[in-house]
Amino acid sequence: MKKIAIGFTVLSLAAFADLSVQQIEKMVAQIHEQREGIQLETLQETKEPFVRLEENEDEVTTFVIPEKSEAKLTLHAIVNGKAYINDGWVGLEEKVMGYTLKYIGKRGVVLRNGNNIKKLFLTESGNSFIQIEERK
């Protein structure tokens, strides 16, 4: 009896699921169609949506627009033509946090994002080397 009920349920679901290959291909084609978006000029003219409220003792509320924070990039190592920046190995012309790696030197790298250029250098601290002791 259970087998009949399960079989009937499967057959009824198959009968109601009438998606053909052509219907699926049509839906996929609709997904790939170019959709209208917002103009870049309109987007640049919008006001900053993130504001912070500060209440003073005089019960005056002021709106403070936070300053844009700059991306924190840290160079940790340079090995075999690759730079270890922020927790990942980056090669020439690869991107990290919106910047493209343009030059790798012995002690530093040069990153570029449009007209913004960043130079990162290896820091010399006494704790940057790990000494491995050989066991006997």
mmCIF file with all atom_site columns, N, CA, C and O in Angstrom, residues 31-58:
data_model
loop_
_atom_site.group_PDB
_atom_site.id
_atom_site.type_symbol
_atom_site.label_atom_id
_atom_site.label_alt_id
_atom_site.label_comp_id
_atom_site.label_asym_id
_atom_site.label_entity_id
_atom_site.label_seq_id
_atom_site.pdbx_PDB_ins_code
_atom_site.Cartn_x
_atom_site.Cartn_y
_atom_site.Cartn_z
_atom_site.occupancy
_atom_site.B_iso_or_equiv
_atom_site.pdbx_formal_charge
_atom_site.auth_seq_id
_atom_site.auth_comp_id
_atom_site.auth_asym_id
_atom_site.auth_atom_id
_atom_site.pdbx_PDB_model_num
ATOM 1   N N  . ILE A 1 31 ? 17.336 35.496 -18.646 1.00 0.00 ? 31 ILE A N  1
ATOM 2   C CA . ILE A 1 31 ? 18.300 35.896 -17.607 1.00 0.00 ? 31 ILE A CA 1
ATOM 3   C C  . ILE A 1 31 ? 19.495 36.595 -18.245 1.00 0.00 ? 31 ILE A C  1
ATOM 4   O O  . ILE A 1 31 ? 20.021 37.573 -17.718 1.00 0.00 ? 31 ILE A O  1
ATOM 5   N N  . HIS A 1 32 ? 19.926 36.110 -19.408 1.00 0.00 ? 32 HIS A N  1
ATOM 6   C CA . HIS A 1 32 ? 21.116 36.656 -20.060 1.00 0.00 ? 32 HIS A CA 1
ATOM 7   C C  . HIS A 1 32 ? 20.868 37.943 -20.835 1.00 0.00 ? 32 HIS A C  1
ATOM 8   O O  . HIS A 1 32 ? 21.812 38.580 -21.285 1.00 0.00 ? 32 HIS A O  1
ATOM 9   N N  . GLU A 1 33 ? 19.597 38.349 -21.002 1.00 0.00 ? 33 GLU A N  1
ATOM 10  C CA . GLU A 1 33 ? 19.298 39.578 -21.729 1.00 0.00 ? 33 GLU A CA 1
ATOM 11  C C  . GLU A 1 33 ? 19.805 40.797 -20.959 1.00 0.00 ? 33 GLU A C  1
ATOM 12  O O  . GLU A 1 33 ? 19.819 40.813 -19.729 1.00 0.00 ? 33 GLU A O  1
ATOM 13  N N  . GLN A 1 34 ? 20.232 41.805 -21.705 1.00 0.00 ? 34 GLN A N  1
ATOM 14  C CA . GLN A 1 34 ? 20.719 43.057 -21.114 1.00 0.00 ? 34 GLN A CA 1
ATOM 15  C C  . GLN A 1 34 ? 19.556 43.763 -20.418 1.00 0.00 ? 34 GLN A C  1
ATOM 16  O O  . GLN A 1 34 ? 18.496 43.955 -20.986 1.00 0.00 ? 34 GLN A O  1
ATOM 17  N N  . ARG A 1 35 ? 19.770 44.120 -19.149 1.00 0.00 ? 35 ARG A N  1
ATOM 18  C CA . ARG A 1 35 ? 18.744 44.821 -18.393 1.00 0.00 ? 35 ARG A CA 1
ATOM 19  C C  . ARG A 1 35 ? 19.143 46.273 -18.214 1.00 0.00 ? 35 ARG A C  1
ATOM 20  O O  . ARG A 1 35 ? 20.323 46.608 -18.176 1.00 0.00 ? 35 ARG A O  1
ATOM 21  N N  . GLU A 1 36 ? 18.145 47.128 -18.111 1.00 0.00 ? 36 GLU A N  1
ATOM 22  C CA . GLU A 1 36 ? 18.399 48.553 -17.952 1.00 0.00 ? 36 GLU A CA 1
ATOM 23  C C  . GLU A 1 36 ? 18.895 48.817 -16.545 1.00 0.00 ? 36 GLU A C  1
ATOM 24  O O  . GLU A 1 36 ? 18.356 48.321 -15.564 1.00 0.00 ? 36 GLU A O  1
ATOM 25  N N  . GLY A 1 37 ? 19.934 49.609 -16.438 1.00 0.00 ? 37 GLY A N  1
ATOM 26  C CA . GLY A 1 37 ? 20.494 49.957 -15.143 1.00 0.00 ? 37 GLY A CA 1
ATOM 27  C C  . GLY A 1 37 ? 20.470 51.457 -14.934 1.00 0.00 ? 37 GLY A C  1
ATOM 28  O O  . GLY A 1 37 ? 19.935 52.212 -15.745 1.00 0.00 ? 37 GLY A O  1
ATOM 29  N N  . ILE A 1 38 ? 21.072 51.897 -13.852 1.00 0.00 ? 38 ILE A N  1
ATOM 30  C CA . ILE A 1 38 ? 21.119 53.320 -13.531 1.00 0.00 ? 38 ILE A CA 1
ATOM 31  C C  . ILE A 1 38 ? 22.354 53.934 -14.189 1.00 0.00 ? 38 ILE A C  1
ATOM 32  O O  . ILE A 1 38 ? 23.396 53.283 -14.315 1.00 0.00 ? 38 ILE A O  1
ATOM 33  N N  . GLN A 1 39 ? 22.236 55.179 -14.626 1.00 0.00 ? 39 GLN A N  1
ATOM 34  C CA . GLN A 1 39 ? 23.357 55.882 -15.234 1.00 0.00 ? 39 GLN A CA 1
ATOM 35  C C  . GLN A 1 39 ? 24.401 56.206 -14.165 1.00 0.00 ? 39 GLN A C  1
ATOM 36  O O  . GLN A 1 39 ? 24.064 56.508 -13.019 1.00 0.00 ? 39 GLN A O  1
ATOM 37  N N  . LEU A 1 40 ? 25.675 56.158 -14.531 1.00 0.00 ? 40 LEU A N  1
ATOM 38  C CA . LEU A 1 40 ? 26.754 56.428 -13.603 1.00 0.00 ? 40 LEU A CA 1
ATOM 39  C C  . LEU A 1 40 ? 26.680 57.854 -13.062 1.00 0.00 ? 40 LEU A C  1
ATOM 40  O O  . LEU A 1 40 ? 26.944 58.096 -11.877 1.00 0.00 ? 40 LEU A O  1
ATOM 41  N N  . GLU A 1 41 ? 26.288 58.810 -13.899 1.00 0.00 ? 41 GLU A N  1
ATOM 42  C CA . GLU A 1 41 ? 26.182 60.202 -13.456 1.00 0.00 ? 41 GLU A CA 1
ATOM 43  C C  . GLU A 1 41 ? 25.115 60.348 -12.373 1.00 0.00 ? 41 GLU A C  1
ATOM 44  O O  . GLU A 1 41 ? 25.291 61.064 -11.399 1.00 0.00 ? 41 GLU A O  1
ATOM 45  N N  . THR A 1 42 ? 24.011 59.657 -12.541 1.00 0.00 ? 42 THR A N  1
ATOM 46  C CA . THR A 1 42 ? 22.936 59.693 -11.541 1.00 0.00 ? 42 THR A CA 1
ATOM 47  C C  . THR A 1 42 ? 23.409 59.091 -10.227 1.00 0.00 ? 42 THR A C  1
ATOM 48  O O  . THR A 1 42 ? 23.118 59.618 -9.150  1.00 0.00 ? 42 THR A O  1
ATOM 49  N N  . LEU A 1 43 ? 24.149 58.010 -10.314 1.00 0.00 ? 43 LEU A N  1
ATOM 50  C CA . LEU A 1 43 ? 24.652 57.354 -9.114  1.00 0.00 ? 43 LEU A CA 1
ATOM 51  C C  . LEU A 1 43 ? 25.647 58.236 -8.373  1.00 0.00 ? 43 LEU A C  1
ATOM 52  O O  . LEU A 1 43 ? 25.647 58.290 -7.141  1.00 0.00 ? 43 LEU A O  1
ATOM 53  N N  . GLN A 1 44 ? 26.492 58.961 -9.098  1.00 0.00 ? 44 GLN A N  1
ATOM 54  C CA . GLN A 1 44 ? 27.492 59.818 -8.466  1.00 0.00 ? 44 GLN A CA 1
ATOM 55  C C  . GLN A 1 44 ? 26.861 61.031 -7.790  1.00 0.00 ? 44 GLN A C  1
ATOM 56  O O  . GLN A 1 44 ? 27.434 61.582 -6.863  1.00 0.00 ? 44 GLN A O  1
ATOM 57  N N  . GLU A 1 45 ? 25.690 61.452 -8.249  1.00 0.00 ? 45 GLU A N  1
ATOM 58  C CA . GLU A 1 45 ? 25.037 62.627 -7.675  1.00 0.00 ? 45 GLU A CA 1
ATOM 59  C C  . GLU A 1 45 ? 24.205 62.313 -6.433  1.00 0.00 ? 45 GLU A C  1
ATOM 60  O O  . GLU A 1 45 ? 23.692 63.215 -5.799  1.00 0.00 ? 45 GLU A O  1
ATOM 61  N N  . THR A 1 46 ? 24.069 61.041 -6.091  1.00 0.00 ? 46 THR A N  1
ATOM 62  C CA . THR A 1 46 ? 23.263 60.686 -4.928  1.00 0.00 ? 46 THR A CA 1
ATOM 63  C C  . THR A 1 46 ? 23.990 61.070 -3.643  1.00 0.00 ? 46 THR A C  1
ATOM 64  O O  . THR A 1 46 ? 25.216 61.117 -3.581  1.00 0.00 ? 46 THR A O  1
ATOM 65  N N  . LYS A 1 47 ? 23.211 61.361 -2.607  1.00 0.00 ? 47 LYS A N  1
ATOM 66  C CA . LYS A 1 47 ? 23.790 61.740 -1.320  1.00 0.00 ? 47 LYS A CA 1
ATOM 67  C C  . LYS A 1 47 ? 24.283 60.503 -0.590  1.00 0.00 ? 47 LYS A C  1
ATOM 68  O O  . LYS A 1 47 ? 23.848 59.385 -0.846  1.00 0.00 ? 47 LYS A O  1
ATOM 69  N N  . GLU A 1 48 ? 25.180 60.727 0.352   1.00 0.00 ? 48 GLU A N  1
ATOM 70  C CA . GLU A 1 48 ? 25.729 59.645 1.163   1.00 0.00 ? 48 GLU A CA 1
ATOM 71  C C  . GLU A 1 48 ? 24.602 59.022 1.993   1.00 0.00 ? 48 GLU A C  1
ATOM 72  O O  . GLU A 1 48 ? 23.961 59.702 2.785   1.00 0.00 ? 48 GLU A O  1
ATOM 73  N N  . PRO A 1 49 ? 24.327 57.722 1.817   1.00 0.00 ? 49 PRO A N  1
ATOM 74  C CA . PRO A 1 49 ? 23.205 57.120 2.536   1.00 0.00 ? 49 PRO A CA 1
ATOM 75  C C  . PRO A 1 49 ? 23.526 56.775 3.990   1.00 0.00 ? 49 PRO A C  1
ATOM 76  O O  . PRO A 1 49 ? 22.623 56.568 4.782   1.00 0.00 ? 49 PRO A O  1
ATOM 77  N N  . PHE A 1 50 ? 24.798 56.738 4.354   1.00 0.00 ? 50 PHE A N  1
ATOM 78  C CA . PHE A 1 50 ? 25.175 56.331 5.695   1.00 0.00 ? 50 PHE A CA 1
ATOM 79  C C  . PHE A 1 50 ? 25.539 57.561 6.515   1.00 0.00 ? 50 PHE A C  1
ATOM 80  O O  . PHE A 1 50 ? 26.543 58.210 6.274   1.00 0.00 ? 50 PHE A O  1
ATOM 81  N N  . VAL A 1 51 ? 24.715 57.869 7.484   1.00 0.00 ? 51 VAL A N  1
ATOM 82  C CA . VAL A 1 51 ? 24.969 58.996 8.366   1.00 0.00 ? 51 VAL A CA 1
ATOM 83  C C  . VAL A 1 51 ? 24.878 58.514 9.804   1.00 0.00 ? 51 VAL A C  1
ATOM 84  O O  . VAL A 1 51 ? 24.248 57.495 10.107  1.00 0.00 ? 51 VAL A O  1
ATOM 85  N N  . ARG A 1 52 ? 25.522 59.234 10.685  1.00 0.00 ? 52 ARG A N  1
ATOM 86  C CA . ARG A 1 52 ? 25.521 58.898 12.100  1.00 0.00 ? 52 ARG A CA 1
ATOM 87  C C  . ARG A 1 52 ? 24.869 60.042 12.859  1.00 0.00 ? 52 ARG A C  1
ATOM 88  O O  . ARG A 1 52 ? 25.161 61.211 12.604  1.00 0.00 ? 52 ARG A O  1
ATOM 89  N N  . LEU A 1 53 ? 24.000 59.725 13.792  1.00 0.00 ? 53 LEU A N  1
ATOM 90  C CA . LEU A 1 53 ? 23.355 60.744 14.606  1.00 0.00 ? 53 LEU A CA 1
ATOM 91  C C  . LEU A 1 53 ? 24.158 60.957 15.877  1.00 0.00 ? 53 LEU A C  1
ATOM 92  O O  . LEU A 1 53 ? 24.557 59.999 16.539  1.00 0.00 ? 53 LEU A O  1
ATOM 93  N N  . GLU A 1 54 ? 24.403 62.214 16.214  1.00 0.00 ? 54 GLU A N  1
ATOM 94  C CA . GLU A 1 54 ? 25.076 62.556 17.463  1.00 0.00 ? 54 GLU A CA 1
ATOM 95  C C  . GLU A 1 54 ? 24.175 63.492 18.251  1.00 0.00 ? 54 GLU A C  1
ATOM 96  O O  . GLU A 1 54 ? 23.741 64.526 17.744  1.00 0.00 ? 54 GLU A O  1
ATOM 97  N N  . GLU A 1 55 ? 23.891 63.113 19.482  1.00 0.00 ? 55 GLU A N  1
ATOM 98  C CA . GLU A 1 55 ? 23.055 63.946 20.330  1.00 0.00 ? 55 GLU A CA 1
ATOM 99  C C  . GLU A 1 55 ? 23.939 64.684 21.331  1.00 0.00 ? 55 GLU A C  1
ATOM 100 O O  . GLU A 1 55 ? 24.746 64.072 22.028  1.00 0.00 ? 55 GLU A O  1
ATOM 101 N N  . ASN A 1 56 ? 23.784 65.981 21.390  1.00 0.00 ? 56 ASN A N  1
ATOM 102 C CA . ASN A 1 56 ? 24.549 66.804 22.319  1.00 0.00 ? 56 ASN A CA 1
ATOM 103 C C  . ASN A 1 56 ? 23.755 67.023 23.601  1.00 0.00 ? 56 ASN A C  1
ATOM 104 O O  . ASN A 1 56 ? 22.582 66.659 23.701  1.00 0.00 ? 56 ASN A O  1
ATOM 105 N N  . GLU A 1 57 ? 24.375 67.660 24.585  1.00 0.00 ? 57 GLU A N  1
ATOM 106 C CA . GLU A 1 57 ? 23.693 67.958 25.849  1.00 0.00 ? 57 GLU A CA 1
ATOM 107 C C  . GLU A 1 57 ? 22.551 68.945 25.640  1.00 0.00 ? 57 GLU A C  1
ATOM 108 O O  . GLU A 1 57 ? 21.593 68.974 26.398  1.00 0.00 ? 57 GLU A O  1
ATOM 109 N N  . ASP A 1 58 ? 22.634 69.781 24.612  1.00 0.00 ? 58 ASP A N  1
ATOM 110 C CA . ASP A 1 58 ? 21.603 70.784 24.340  1.00 0.00 ? 58 ASP A CA 1
ATOM 111 C C  . ASP A 1 58 ? 20.420 70.181 23.583  1.00 0.00 ? 58 ASP A C  1
ATOM 112 O O  . ASP A 1 58 ? 19.570 70.908 23.085  1.00 0.00 ? 58 ASP A O  1
#
